Short mmCIF file of C-alpha atoms in Angstrom, two decimals:
data_model
loop_
_atom_site.label_atom_id
_atom_site.label_comp_id
_atom_site.label_asym_id
_atom_site.label_seq_id
_atom_site.Cartn_x
_atom_site.Cartn_y
_atom_site.Cartn_z
CA UNK A 1 -114.44 -18.37 -128.66
CA UNK A 2 -117.56 -19.63 -130.47
CA UNK A 3 -119.74 -18.58 -127.54
CA UNK A 4 -118.39 -15.05 -127.83
CA UNK A 5 -119.10 -14.95 -131.57
CA UNK A 6 -122.66 -16.26 -131.07
CA UNK A 7 -123.36 -13.70 -128.36
CA UNK A 8 -122.19 -10.92 -130.66
CA UNK A 9 -124.28 -12.23 -133.54
CA UNK A 10 -127.36 -12.46 -131.33
CA UNK A 11 -126.73 -8.92 -130.12
CA UNK A 12 -126.66 -7.46 -133.66
CA UNK A 13 -130.45 -7.22 -134.20
CA UNK A 14 -130.85 -5.37 -130.90
CA UNK A 15 -128.07 -2.99 -131.85
CA UNK A 16 -129.64 -2.45 -135.27
CA UNK A 17 -133.01 -1.65 -133.68
CA UNK A 18 -131.40 0.78 -131.25
CA UNK A 19 -129.51 2.62 -134.01
CA UNK A 20 -132.58 2.87 -136.24
CA UNK A 21 -134.74 4.04 -133.34
CA UNK A 22 -132.27 6.80 -132.40
CA UNK A 23 -131.88 7.86 -136.03
CA UNK A 24 -135.64 7.92 -136.53
CA UNK A 25 -136.11 9.87 -133.28
CA UNK A 26 -133.55 12.49 -134.36
CA UNK A 27 -135.72 13.33 -137.39
CA UNK A 28 -138.86 13.87 -135.31
CA UNK A 29 -138.04 17.42 -134.12
CA UNK A 30 -138.28 18.50 -137.75
CA UNK A 31 -141.73 19.72 -138.56
CA UNK A 32 -144.04 17.84 -140.87
CA UNK A 33 -143.23 20.29 -143.68
CA UNK A 34 -139.48 19.65 -143.44
CA UNK A 35 -140.01 15.88 -143.29
CA UNK A 36 -142.37 16.13 -146.26
CA UNK A 37 -139.52 17.66 -148.25
CA UNK A 38 -137.66 14.37 -147.72
CA UNK A 39 -140.52 12.44 -149.37
CA UNK A 40 -141.33 14.60 -152.36
CA UNK A 41 -138.87 15.34 -155.13
CA UNK A 42 -139.02 19.13 -155.05
CA UNK A 43 -137.10 21.97 -153.48
CA UNK A 44 -138.32 22.65 -149.89
CA UNK A 45 -138.86 26.34 -150.70
CA UNK A 46 -141.26 25.41 -153.49
CA UNK A 47 -143.47 23.66 -150.91
CA UNK A 48 -144.15 27.08 -149.39
CA UNK A 49 -146.33 27.91 -152.41
CA UNK A 50 -148.54 24.82 -151.96
CA UNK A 51 -151.91 25.58 -150.42
CA UNK A 52 -152.76 24.53 -146.88
CA UNK A 53 -155.31 21.92 -147.91
CA UNK A 54 -152.95 20.35 -150.44
CA UNK A 55 -150.15 20.35 -147.88
CA UNK A 56 -152.36 18.66 -145.31
CA UNK A 57 -153.33 16.03 -147.89
CA UNK A 58 -149.65 15.35 -148.71
CA UNK A 59 -148.76 15.07 -145.02
CA UNK A 60 -151.63 12.65 -144.43
CA UNK A 61 -150.75 10.62 -147.53
CA UNK A 62 -147.21 10.05 -146.28
CA UNK A 63 -148.39 9.42 -142.72
CA UNK A 64 -146.43 12.30 -141.22
CA UNK A 65 -149.34 13.24 -138.97
CA UNK A 66 -149.32 9.81 -137.28
CA UNK A 67 -147.71 9.29 -133.86
CA UNK A 68 -144.00 8.47 -133.68
CA UNK A 69 -144.45 4.79 -132.87
CA UNK A 70 -146.87 4.28 -135.79
CA UNK A 71 -144.45 5.92 -138.23
CA UNK A 72 -141.55 3.83 -136.89
CA UNK A 73 -143.54 0.58 -137.10
CA UNK A 74 -144.59 1.40 -140.67
CA UNK A 75 -140.99 2.15 -141.60
CA UNK A 76 -139.76 -1.10 -139.99
CA UNK A 77 -142.38 -3.00 -141.99
CA UNK A 78 -141.21 -1.50 -145.28
CA UNK A 79 -137.58 -2.26 -144.43
CA UNK A 80 -138.50 -5.84 -143.50
CA UNK A 81 -140.05 -6.22 -146.97
CA UNK A 82 -136.83 -4.96 -148.58
CA UNK A 83 -137.97 -1.43 -149.42
CA UNK A 84 -135.04 0.76 -148.41
CA UNK A 85 -136.37 3.82 -150.16
CA UNK A 86 -135.21 5.84 -153.14
CA UNK A 87 -131.91 7.57 -153.59
CA UNK A 88 -132.24 11.36 -153.68
CA UNK A 89 -129.50 11.61 -156.33
CA UNK A 90 -131.19 9.09 -158.63
CA UNK A 91 -134.98 9.06 -158.04
CA UNK A 92 -135.44 6.30 -160.64
CA UNK A 93 -133.04 3.98 -158.82
CA UNK A 94 -134.96 2.64 -155.81
CA UNK A 95 -133.07 0.26 -153.56
#
């Protein structure tokens, strides 16, 4: 019985990595502009009025132009440090 429990507990980190990797990969087909709307606290339609140079600077600042594996590694690092992001409903209440 204890061996079964230990195997399951040792399997949890692998399962967590698999779920986060799939979830992260599902967001990648969105363009950089749509993913940028997840980072900034504005309506996505209002980003259409931002100039191309400013948009490129925002995308670079958030690292959305980096390859998938770099973005995922950066995100894993922030999660490992306890930064789970900010709640969209309460921008002041970061987890």
